[in-house]
Amino acid sequence: MLELIVGDLDPAALRAVLLPGRVRALAVRDNRILRSLDFLRGLDRLTHLDIDGTGALVDDLTPLTELPLTWPALNSLPGLESPRALHVLSASPTLGALDLGIPLCADSVDEALPTGLPPEYLRFTRSALKHTALRGLGQLRSVKTLSLAKLLERLTADDFGEIVRMPALENLRVNRNAVGWLVL
């Protein structure tokens, strides 16, 4: 079952409602006062985390490495818009998927993503590819499913060239706005 928490709750209030051993999926929305993800410590069954719109105050993903997360979705987190912000996730032994809606601030996708992490599922949405486009995506050898959701930029021929170079890719999902298809 998904726990949904919306609004400006402080870490103490969040810890009070999130019981260790019970929470497997959590969505945190529109919390502009949250400064860190330390409130997640001890959630030993949390496998899916969806954070969206927590403002610019969250800038460290280290608490996520202590969780059994298999799929984090990170959107609208301007505090994580730095070249190595996601690299801390390299320490996670359980991650198999990444869902990103924060701009990857690097020269290429492979530089921005955690090193050594073998994700099988990657989803990009919003402004995630604003700086990188799909440059370097062909270097990701483990990705079986690539989802290109609603993006702010259209994909180019070079972007599709990167997709073709992905050796393990089995499933490609592309939102129509990413390629400029006209729907009548």
mmCIF file with all atom_site columns, C-alpha atoms in Angstrom:
data_model
loop_
_atom_site.group_PDB
_atom_site.id
_atom_site.type_symbol
_atom_site.label_atom_id
_atom_site.label_alt_id
_atom_site.label_comp_id
_atom_site.label_asym_id
_atom_site.label_entity_id
_atom_site.label_seq_id
_atom_site.pdbx_PDB_ins_code
_atom_site.Cartn_x
_atom_site.Cartn_y
_atom_site.Cartn_z
_atom_site.occupancy
_atom_site.B_iso_or_equiv
_atom_site.pdbx_formal_charge
_atom_site.auth_seq_id
_atom_site.auth_comp_id
_atom_site.auth_asym_id
_atom_site.auth_atom_id
_atom_site.pdbx_PDB_model_num
ATOM 1   C CA . MET A 1 1   ? 0.000  0.000  0.000   1.00 0.00 ? 1   MET A CA 1
ATOM 2   C CA . LEU A 1 2   ? 1.233  3.500  -0.848  1.00 0.00 ? 2   LEU A CA 1
ATOM 3   C CA . GLU A 1 3   ? 1.479  6.027  1.953   1.00 0.00 ? 3   GLU A CA 1
ATOM 4   C CA . LEU A 1 4   ? 0.873  9.562  0.639   1.00 0.00 ? 4   LEU A CA 1
ATOM 5   C CA . ILE A 1 5   ? 1.997  12.594 2.620   1.00 0.00 ? 5   ILE A CA 1
ATOM 6   C CA . VAL A 1 6   ? 1.183  16.047 1.253   1.00 0.00 ? 6   VAL A CA 1
ATOM 7   C CA . GLY A 1 7   ? 2.121  19.397 2.708   1.00 0.00 ? 7   GLY A CA 1
ATOM 8   C CA . ASP A 1 8   ? 4.549  21.079 5.036   1.00 0.00 ? 8   ASP A CA 1
ATOM 9   C CA . LEU A 1 9   ? 5.183  18.534 7.780   1.00 0.00 ? 9   LEU A CA 1
ATOM 10  C CA . ASP A 1 10  ? 8.366  18.711 9.833   1.00 0.00 ? 10  ASP A CA 1
ATOM 11  C CA . PRO A 1 11  ? 10.604 15.645 10.272  1.00 0.00 ? 11  PRO A CA 1
ATOM 12  C CA . ALA A 1 12  ? 9.227  14.857 13.758  1.00 0.00 ? 12  ALA A CA 1
ATOM 13  C CA . ALA A 1 13  ? 5.671  14.734 12.430  1.00 0.00 ? 13  ALA A CA 1
ATOM 14  C CA . LEU A 1 14  ? 6.771  12.578 9.497   1.00 0.00 ? 14  LEU A CA 1
ATOM 15  C CA . ARG A 1 15  ? 8.564  10.101 11.784  1.00 0.00 ? 15  ARG A CA 1
ATOM 16  C CA . ALA A 1 16  ? 5.463  9.887  13.970  1.00 0.00 ? 16  ALA A CA 1
ATOM 17  C CA . VAL A 1 17  ? 3.243  8.712  11.117  1.00 0.00 ? 17  VAL A CA 1
ATOM 18  C CA . LEU A 1 18  ? 5.762  6.466  9.324   1.00 0.00 ? 18  LEU A CA 1
ATOM 19  C CA . LEU A 1 19  ? 6.052  3.256  11.271  1.00 0.00 ? 19  LEU A CA 1
ATOM 20  C CA . PRO A 1 20  ? 9.181  1.146  10.696  1.00 0.00 ? 20  PRO A CA 1
ATOM 21  C CA . GLY A 1 21  ? 8.363  -2.333 9.462   1.00 0.00 ? 21  GLY A CA 1
ATOM 22  C CA . ARG A 1 22  ? 5.096  -1.207 7.878   1.00 0.00 ? 22  ARG A CA 1
ATOM 23  C CA . VAL A 1 23  ? 5.872  1.306  5.118   1.00 0.00 ? 23  VAL A CA 1
ATOM 24  C CA . ARG A 1 24  ? 6.806  -0.237 1.773   1.00 0.00 ? 24  ARG A CA 1
ATOM 25  C CA . ALA A 1 25  ? 5.896  2.611  -0.611  1.00 0.00 ? 25  ALA A CA 1
ATOM 26  C CA . LEU A 1 26  ? 5.891  6.311  0.215   1.00 0.00 ? 26  LEU A CA 1
ATOM 27  C CA . ALA A 1 27  ? 5.063  9.474  -1.734  1.00 0.00 ? 27  ALA A CA 1
ATOM 28  C CA . VAL A 1 28  ? 5.989  12.856 -0.257  1.00 0.00 ? 28  VAL A CA 1
ATOM 29  C CA . ARG A 1 29  ? 4.486  15.835 -2.068  1.00 0.00 ? 29  ARG A CA 1
ATOM 30  C CA . ASP A 1 30  ? 4.790  19.604 -1.768  1.00 0.00 ? 30  ASP A CA 1
ATOM 31  C CA . ASN A 1 31  ? 6.744  19.810 1.475   1.00 0.00 ? 31  ASN A CA 1
ATOM 32  C CA . ARG A 1 32  ? 8.557  23.141 1.299   1.00 0.00 ? 32  ARG A CA 1
ATOM 33  C CA . ILE A 1 33  ? 10.019 22.973 4.831   1.00 0.00 ? 33  ILE A CA 1
ATOM 34  C CA . LEU A 1 34  ? 11.734 19.592 4.578   1.00 0.00 ? 34  LEU A CA 1
ATOM 35  C CA . ARG A 1 35  ? 15.505 20.061 4.926   1.00 0.00 ? 35  ARG A CA 1
ATOM 36  C CA . SER A 1 36  ? 16.727 16.477 4.795   1.00 0.00 ? 36  SER A CA 1
ATOM 37  C CA . LEU A 1 37  ? 15.622 12.906 4.222   1.00 0.00 ? 37  LEU A CA 1
ATOM 38  C CA . ASP A 1 38  ? 16.796 11.751 7.665   1.00 0.00 ? 38  ASP A CA 1
ATOM 39  C CA . PHE A 1 39  ? 13.171 11.110 8.655   1.00 0.00 ? 39  PHE A CA 1
ATOM 40  C CA . LEU A 1 40  ? 13.357 8.000  6.445   1.00 0.00 ? 40  LEU A CA 1
ATOM 41  C CA . ARG A 1 41  ? 15.997 6.289  8.607   1.00 0.00 ? 41  ARG A CA 1
ATOM 42  C CA . GLY A 1 42  ? 14.703 3.071  10.088  1.00 0.00 ? 42  GLY A CA 1
ATOM 43  C CA . LEU A 1 43  ? 12.079 2.396  7.411   1.00 0.00 ? 43  LEU A CA 1
ATOM 44  C CA . ASP A 1 44  ? 13.492 -1.074 6.858   1.00 0.00 ? 44  ASP A CA 1
ATOM 45  C CA . ARG A 1 45  ? 10.823 -2.178 4.355   1.00 0.00 ? 45  ARG A CA 1
ATOM 46  C CA . LEU A 1 46  ? 10.689 0.924  2.146   1.00 0.00 ? 46  LEU A CA 1
ATOM 47  C CA . THR A 1 47  ? 11.275 -0.199 -1.437  1.00 0.00 ? 47  THR A CA 1
ATOM 48  C CA . HIS A 1 48  ? 9.586  2.617  -3.395  1.00 0.00 ? 48  HIS A CA 1
ATOM 49  C CA . LEU A 1 49  ? 9.981  6.318  -2.648  1.00 0.00 ? 49  LEU A CA 1
ATOM 50  C CA . ASP A 1 50  ? 8.432  9.107  -4.689  1.00 0.00 ? 50  ASP A CA 1
ATOM 51  C CA . ILE A 1 51  ? 9.462  12.636 -3.710  1.00 0.00 ? 51  ILE A CA 1
ATOM 52  C CA . ASP A 1 52  ? 8.110  15.619 -5.597  1.00 0.00 ? 52  ASP A CA 1
ATOM 53  C CA . GLY A 1 53  ? 8.134  19.322 -4.852  1.00 0.00 ? 53  GLY A CA 1
ATOM 54  C CA . THR A 1 54  ? 10.034 19.471 -1.579  1.00 0.00 ? 54  THR A CA 1
ATOM 55  C CA . GLY A 1 55  ? 11.691 22.731 -2.512  1.00 0.00 ? 55  GLY A CA 1
ATOM 56  C CA . ALA A 1 56  ? 15.362 23.578 -2.624  1.00 0.00 ? 56  ALA A CA 1
ATOM 57  C CA . LEU A 1 57  ? 16.236 22.495 0.897   1.00 0.00 ? 57  LEU A CA 1
ATOM 58  C CA . VAL A 1 58  ? 16.855 18.758 0.335   1.00 0.00 ? 58  VAL A CA 1
ATOM 59  C CA . ASP A 1 59  ? 20.341 18.405 -1.108  1.00 0.00 ? 59  ASP A CA 1
ATOM 60  C CA . ASP A 1 60  ? 21.628 15.048 0.145   1.00 0.00 ? 60  ASP A CA 1
ATOM 61  C CA . LEU A 1 61  ? 20.421 11.559 -0.752  1.00 0.00 ? 61  LEU A CA 1
ATOM 62  C CA . THR A 1 62  ? 22.694 9.726  1.718   1.00 0.00 ? 62  THR A CA 1
ATOM 63  C CA . PRO A 1 63  ? 19.795 8.523  3.935   1.00 0.00 ? 63  PRO A CA 1
ATOM 64  C CA . LEU A 1 64  ? 18.436 6.588  0.940   1.00 0.00 ? 64  LEU A CA 1
ATOM 65  C CA . THR A 1 65  ? 21.510 4.345  0.829   1.00 0.00 ? 65  THR A CA 1
ATOM 66  C CA . GLU A 1 66  ? 20.521 2.802  4.175   1.00 0.00 ? 66  GLU A CA 1
ATOM 67  C CA . LEU A 1 67  ? 17.114 1.714  2.876   1.00 0.00 ? 67  LEU A CA 1
ATOM 68  C CA . PRO A 1 68  ? 16.128 -1.350 0.826   1.00 0.00 ? 68  PRO A CA 1
ATOM 69  C CA . LEU A 1 69  ? 14.951 0.969  -1.976  1.00 0.00 ? 69  LEU A CA 1
ATOM 70  C CA . THR A 1 70  ? 14.556 -0.633 -5.358  1.00 0.00 ? 70  THR A CA 1
ATOM 71  C CA . TRP A 1 71  ? 12.865 2.323  -7.053  1.00 0.00 ? 71  TRP A CA 1
ATOM 72  C CA . PRO A 1 72  ? 13.202 6.001  -6.083  1.00 0.00 ? 72  PRO A CA 1
ATOM 73  C CA . ALA A 1 73  ? 11.350 8.668  -8.080  1.00 0.00 ? 73  ALA A CA 1
ATOM 74  C CA . LEU A 1 74  ? 12.926 12.087 -7.614  1.00 0.00 ? 74  LEU A CA 1
ATOM 75  C CA . ASN A 1 75  ? 11.155 15.123 -9.070  1.00 0.00 ? 75  ASN A CA 1
ATOM 76  C CA . SER A 1 76  ? 11.250 18.887 -8.513  1.00 0.00 ? 76  SER A CA 1
ATOM 77  C CA . LEU A 1 77  ? 14.177 18.855 -6.094  1.00 0.00 ? 77  LEU A CA 1
ATOM 78  C CA . PRO A 1 78  ? 16.321 21.852 -7.071  1.00 0.00 ? 78  PRO A CA 1
ATOM 79  C CA . GLY A 1 79  ? 18.739 21.170 -4.203  1.00 0.00 ? 79  GLY A CA 1
ATOM 80  C CA . LEU A 1 80  ? 19.878 18.062 -6.089  1.00 0.00 ? 80  LEU A CA 1
ATOM 81  C CA . GLU A 1 81  ? 20.772 19.904 -9.280  1.00 0.00 ? 81  GLU A CA 1
ATOM 82  C CA . SER A 1 82  ? 24.527 19.442 -9.001  1.00 0.00 ? 82  SER A CA 1
ATOM 83  C CA . PRO A 1 83  ? 26.881 17.277 -11.084 1.00 0.00 ? 83  PRO A CA 1
ATOM 84  C CA . ARG A 1 84  ? 27.402 14.525 -8.507  1.00 0.00 ? 84  ARG A CA 1
ATOM 85  C CA . ALA A 1 85  ? 24.160 14.706 -6.495  1.00 0.00 ? 85  ALA A CA 1
ATOM 86  C CA . LEU A 1 86  ? 23.032 11.222 -7.546  1.00 0.00 ? 86  LEU A CA 1
ATOM 87  C CA . HIS A 1 87  ? 26.426 9.548  -7.097  1.00 0.00 ? 87  HIS A CA 1
ATOM 88  C CA . VAL A 1 88  ? 25.766 8.849  -3.423  1.00 0.00 ? 88  VAL A CA 1
ATOM 89  C CA . LEU A 1 89  ? 23.217 6.261  -4.624  1.00 0.00 ? 89  LEU A CA 1
ATOM 90  C CA . SER A 1 90  ? 26.144 4.151  -5.858  1.00 0.00 ? 90  SER A CA 1
ATOM 91  C CA . ALA A 1 91  ? 26.318 2.827  -2.285  1.00 0.00 ? 91  ALA A CA 1
ATOM 92  C CA . SER A 1 92  ? 22.825 1.331  -2.500  1.00 0.00 ? 92  SER A CA 1
ATOM 93  C CA . PRO A 1 93  ? 22.882 -2.447 -2.944  1.00 0.00 ? 93  PRO A CA 1
ATOM 94  C CA . THR A 1 94  ? 19.202 -2.708 -3.920  1.00 0.00 ? 94  THR A CA 1
ATOM 95  C CA . LEU A 1 95  ? 18.464 -0.032 -6.543  1.00 0.00 ? 95  LEU A CA 1
ATOM 96  C CA . GLY A 1 96  ? 17.302 -1.453 -9.844  1.00 0.00 ? 96  GLY A CA 1
ATOM 97  C CA . ALA A 1 97  ? 15.313 1.512  -11.141 1.00 0.00 ? 97  ALA A CA 1
ATOM 98  C CA . LEU A 1 98  ? 15.560 5.279  -11.260 1.00 0.00 ? 98  LEU A CA 1
ATOM 99  C CA . ASP A 1 99  ? 12.783 7.714  -12.098 1.00 0.00 ? 99  ASP A CA 1
ATOM 100 C CA . LEU A 1 100 ? 14.226 11.197 -12.527 1.00 0.00 ? 100 LEU A CA 1
ATOM 101 C CA . GLY A 1 101 ? 12.569 14.546 -13.113 1.00 0.00 ? 101 GLY A CA 1
ATOM 102 C CA . ILE A 1 102 ? 15.448 16.677 -11.841 1.00 0.00 ? 102 ILE A CA 1
ATOM 103 C CA . PRO A 1 103 ? 17.916 18.152 -14.331 1.00 0.00 ? 103 PRO A CA 1
ATOM 104 C CA . LEU A 1 104 ? 21.018 16.007 -14.700 1.00 0.00 ? 104 LEU A CA 1
ATOM 105 C CA . CYS A 1 105 ? 23.769 18.592 -14.340 1.00 0.00 ? 105 CYS A CA 1
ATOM 106 C CA . ALA A 1 106 ? 26.608 16.974 -16.251 1.00 0.00 ? 106 ALA A CA 1
ATOM 107 C CA . ASP A 1 107 ? 27.903 16.659 -19.795 1.00 0.00 ? 107 ASP A CA 1
ATOM 108 C CA . SER A 1 108 ? 26.249 13.260 -20.269 1.00 0.00 ? 108 SER A CA 1
ATOM 109 C CA . VAL A 1 109 ? 23.697 10.938 -18.686 1.00 0.00 ? 109 VAL A CA 1
ATOM 110 C CA . ASP A 1 110 ? 26.317 8.357  -17.696 1.00 0.00 ? 110 ASP A CA 1
ATOM 111 C CA . GLU A 1 111 ? 28.335 11.041 -15.843 1.00 0.00 ? 111 GLU A CA 1
ATOM 112 C CA . ALA A 1 112 ? 25.300 12.208 -13.877 1.00 0.00 ? 112 ALA A CA 1
ATOM 113 C CA . LEU A 1 113 ? 24.000 8.800  -12.821 1.00 0.00 ? 113 LEU A CA 1
ATOM 114 C CA . PRO A 1 114 ? 25.472 6.805  -9.929  1.00 0.00 ? 114 PRO A CA 1
ATOM 115 C CA . THR A 1 115 ? 28.613 4.900  -10.894 1.00 0.00 ? 115 THR A CA 1
ATOM 116 C CA . GLY A 1 116 ? 28.572 1.138  -10.608 1.00 0.00 ? 116 GLY A CA 1
ATOM 117 C CA . LEU A 1 117 ? 24.798 1.072  -10.241 1.00 0.00 ? 117 LEU A CA 1
ATOM 118 C CA . PRO A 1 118 ? 23.289 -1.399 -12.694 1.00 0.00 ? 118 PRO A CA 1
ATOM 119 C CA . PRO A 1 119 ? 19.748 -0.066 -13.187 1.00 0.00 ? 119 PRO A CA 1
ATOM 120 C CA . GLU A 1 120 ? 17.414 -2.148 -15.322 1.00 0.00 ? 120 GLU A CA 1
ATOM 121 C CA . TYR A 1 121 ? 14.769 0.586  -15.520 1.00 0.00 ? 121 TYR A CA 1
ATOM 122 C CA . LEU A 1 122 ? 15.339 4.284  -16.232 1.00 0.00 ? 122 LEU A CA 1
ATOM 123 C CA . ARG A 1 123 ? 12.629 6.902  -16.568 1.00 0.00 ? 123 ARG A CA 1
ATOM 124 C CA . PHE A 1 124 ? 13.271 10.518 -17.449 1.00 0.00 ? 124 PHE A CA 1
ATOM 125 C CA . THR A 1 125 ? 10.609 13.186 -17.223 1.00 0.00 ? 125 THR A CA 1
ATOM 126 C CA . ARG A 1 126 ? 10.244 16.954 -17.073 1.00 0.00 ? 126 ARG A CA 1
ATOM 127 C CA . SER A 1 127 ? 13.591 18.732 -17.304 1.00 0.00 ? 127 SER A CA 1
ATOM 128 C CA . ALA A 1 128 ? 15.812 15.725 -16.502 1.00 0.00 ? 128 ALA A CA 1
ATOM 129 C CA . LEU A 1 129 ? 17.584 15.842 -19.872 1.00 0.00 ? 129 LEU A CA 1
ATOM 130 C CA . LYS A 1 130 ? 17.813 19.627 -20.075 1.00 0.00 ? 130 LYS A CA 1
ATOM 131 C CA . HIS A 1 131 ? 21.647 19.681 -19.912 1.00 0.00 ? 131 HIS A CA 1
ATOM 132 C CA . THR A 1 132 ? 22.600 16.209 -21.106 1.00 0.00 ? 132 THR A CA 1
ATOM 133 C CA . ALA A 1 133 ? 20.021 15.218 -23.702 1.00 0.00 ? 133 ALA A CA 1
ATOM 134 C CA . LEU A 1 134 ? 20.663 11.456 -24.064 1.00 0.00 ? 134 LEU A CA 1
ATOM 135 C CA . ARG A 1 135 ? 24.443 11.779 -24.494 1.00 0.00 ? 135 ARG A CA 1
ATOM 136 C CA . GLY A 1 136 ? 26.199 8.860  -22.835 1.00 0.00 ? 136 GLY A CA 1
ATOM 137 C CA . LEU A 1 137 ? 23.082 6.730  -22.513 1.00 0.00 ? 137 LEU A CA 1
ATOM 138 C CA . GLY A 1 138 ? 24.629 4.061  -24.752 1.00 0.00 ? 138 GLY A CA 1
ATOM 139 C CA . GLN A 1 139 ? 27.249 3.499  -22.016 1.00 0.00 ? 139 GLN A CA 1
ATOM 140 C CA . LEU A 1 140 ? 24.616 2.104  -19.663 1.00 0.00 ? 140 LEU A CA 1
ATOM 141 C CA . ARG A 1 141 ? 24.897 -1.628 -20.246 1.00 0.00 ? 141 ARG A CA 1
ATOM 142 C CA . SER A 1 142 ? 22.229 -2.897 -17.842 1.00 0.00 ? 142 SER A CA 1
ATOM 143 C CA . VAL A 1 143 ? 19.154 -0.846 -18.803 1.00 0.00 ? 143 VAL A CA 1
ATOM 144 C CA . LYS A 1 144 ? 16.379 -3.088 -20.116 1.00 0.00 ? 144 LYS A CA 1
ATOM 145 C CA . THR A 1 145 ? 13.536 -0.556 -19.984 1.00 0.00 ? 145 THR A CA 1
ATOM 146 C CA . LEU A 1 146 ? 13.867 3.106  -20.917 1.00 0.00 ? 146 LEU A CA 1
ATOM 147 C CA . SER A 1 147 ? 10.913 5.424  -20.422 1.00 0.00 ? 147 SER A CA 1
ATOM 148 C CA . LEU A 1 148 ? 11.023 8.931  -21.852 1.00 0.00 ? 148 LEU A CA 1
ATOM 149 C CA . ALA A 1 149 ? 7.962  10.591 -20.375 1.00 0.00 ? 149 ALA A CA 1
ATOM 150 C CA . LYS A 1 150 ? 6.850  14.191 -20.773 1.00 0.00 ? 150 LYS A CA 1
ATOM 151 C CA . LEU A 1 151 ? 10.078 16.038 -21.507 1.00 0.00 ? 151 LEU A CA 1
ATOM 152 C CA . LEU A 1 152 ? 10.633 19.751 -21.950 1.00 0.00 ? 152 LEU A CA 1
ATOM 153 C CA . GLU A 1 153 ? 12.918 19.147 -24.948 1.00 0.00 ? 153 GLU A CA 1
ATOM 154 C CA . ARG A 1 154 ? 12.307 17.067 -28.052 1.00 0.00 ? 154 ARG A CA 1
ATOM 155 C CA . LEU A 1 155 ? 14.647 14.208 -28.827 1.00 0.00 ? 155 LEU A CA 1
ATOM 156 C CA . THR A 1 156 ? 17.084 14.571 -31.703 1.00 0.00 ? 156 THR A CA 1
ATOM 157 C CA . ALA A 1 157 ? 18.609 12.085 -34.141 1.00 0.00 ? 157 ALA A CA 1
ATOM 158 C CA . ASP A 1 158 ? 21.719 11.949 -31.917 1.00 0.00 ? 158 ASP A CA 1
ATOM 159 C CA . ASP A 1 159 ? 19.517 11.044 -28.948 1.00 0.00 ? 159 ASP A CA 1
ATOM 160 C CA . PHE A 1 160 ? 18.017 8.131  -30.861 1.00 0.00 ? 160 PHE A CA 1
ATOM 161 C CA . GLY A 1 161 ? 21.560 7.072  -31.802 1.00 0.00 ? 161 GLY A CA 1
ATOM 162 C CA . GLU A 1 162 ? 22.314 6.712  -28.095 1.00 0.00 ? 162 GLU A CA 1
ATOM 163 C CA . ILE A 1 163 ? 19.215 4.572  -27.610 1.00 0.00 ? 163 ILE A CA 1
ATOM 164 C CA . VAL A 1 164 ? 20.292 2.253  -30.437 1.00 0.00 ? 164 VAL A CA 1
ATOM 165 C CA . ARG A 1 165 ? 23.650 1.696  -28.670 1.00 0.00 ? 165 ARG A CA 1
ATOM 166 C CA . MET A 1 166 ? 22.012 0.345  -25.499 1.00 0.00 ? 166 MET A CA 1
ATOM 167 C CA . PRO A 1 167 ? 22.875 -3.382 -25.618 1.00 0.00 ? 167 PRO A CA 1
ATOM 168 C CA . ALA A 1 168 ? 20.351 -4.697 -23.069 1.00 0.00 ? 168 ALA A CA 1
ATOM 169 C CA . LEU A 1 169 ? 17.382 -2.515 -24.053 1.00 0.00 ? 169 LEU A CA 1
ATOM 170 C CA . GLU A 1 170 ? 14.206 -4.583 -24.474 1.00 0.00 ? 170 GLU A CA 1
ATOM 171 C CA . ASN A 1 171 ? 11.468 -2.024 -23.854 1.00 0.00 ? 171 ASN A CA 1
ATOM 172 C CA . LEU A 1 172 ? 11.330 1.604  -25.002 1.00 0.00 ? 172 LEU A CA 1
ATOM 173 C CA . ARG A 1 173 ? 8.501  3.898  -23.921 1.00 0.00 ? 173 ARG A CA 1
ATOM 174 C CA . VAL A 1 174 ? 8.399  7.346  -25.510 1.00 0.00 ? 174 VAL A CA 1
ATOM 175 C CA . ASN A 1 175 ? 5.824  10.020 -24.805 1.00 0.00 ? 175 ASN A CA 1
ATOM 176 C CA . ARG A 1 176 ? 4.607  11.707 -27.971 1.00 0.00 ? 176 ARG A CA 1
ATOM 177 C CA . ASN A 1 177 ? 5.856  15.144 -26.883 1.00 0.00 ? 177 ASN A CA 1
ATOM 178 C CA . ALA A 1 178 ? 9.455  13.865 -26.851 1.00 0.00 ? 178 ALA A CA 1
ATOM 179 C CA . VAL A 1 179 ? 9.375  13.267 -30.597 1.00 0.00 ? 179 VAL A CA 1
ATOM 180 C CA . GLY A 1 180 ? 6.890  15.915 -31.677 1.00 0.00 ? 180 GLY A CA 1
ATOM 181 C CA . TRP A 1 181 ? 4.185  13.592 -32.926 1.00 0.00 ? 181 TRP A CA 1
ATOM 182 C CA . LEU A 1 182 ? 1.003  15.345 -33.880 1.00 0.00 ? 182 LEU A CA 1
ATOM 183 C CA . VAL A 1 183 ? -2.147 13.835 -32.463 1.00 0.00 ? 183 VAL A CA 1
ATOM 184 C CA . LEU A 1 184 ? -5.369 14.648 -34.270 1.00 0.00 ? 184 LEU A CA 1
#
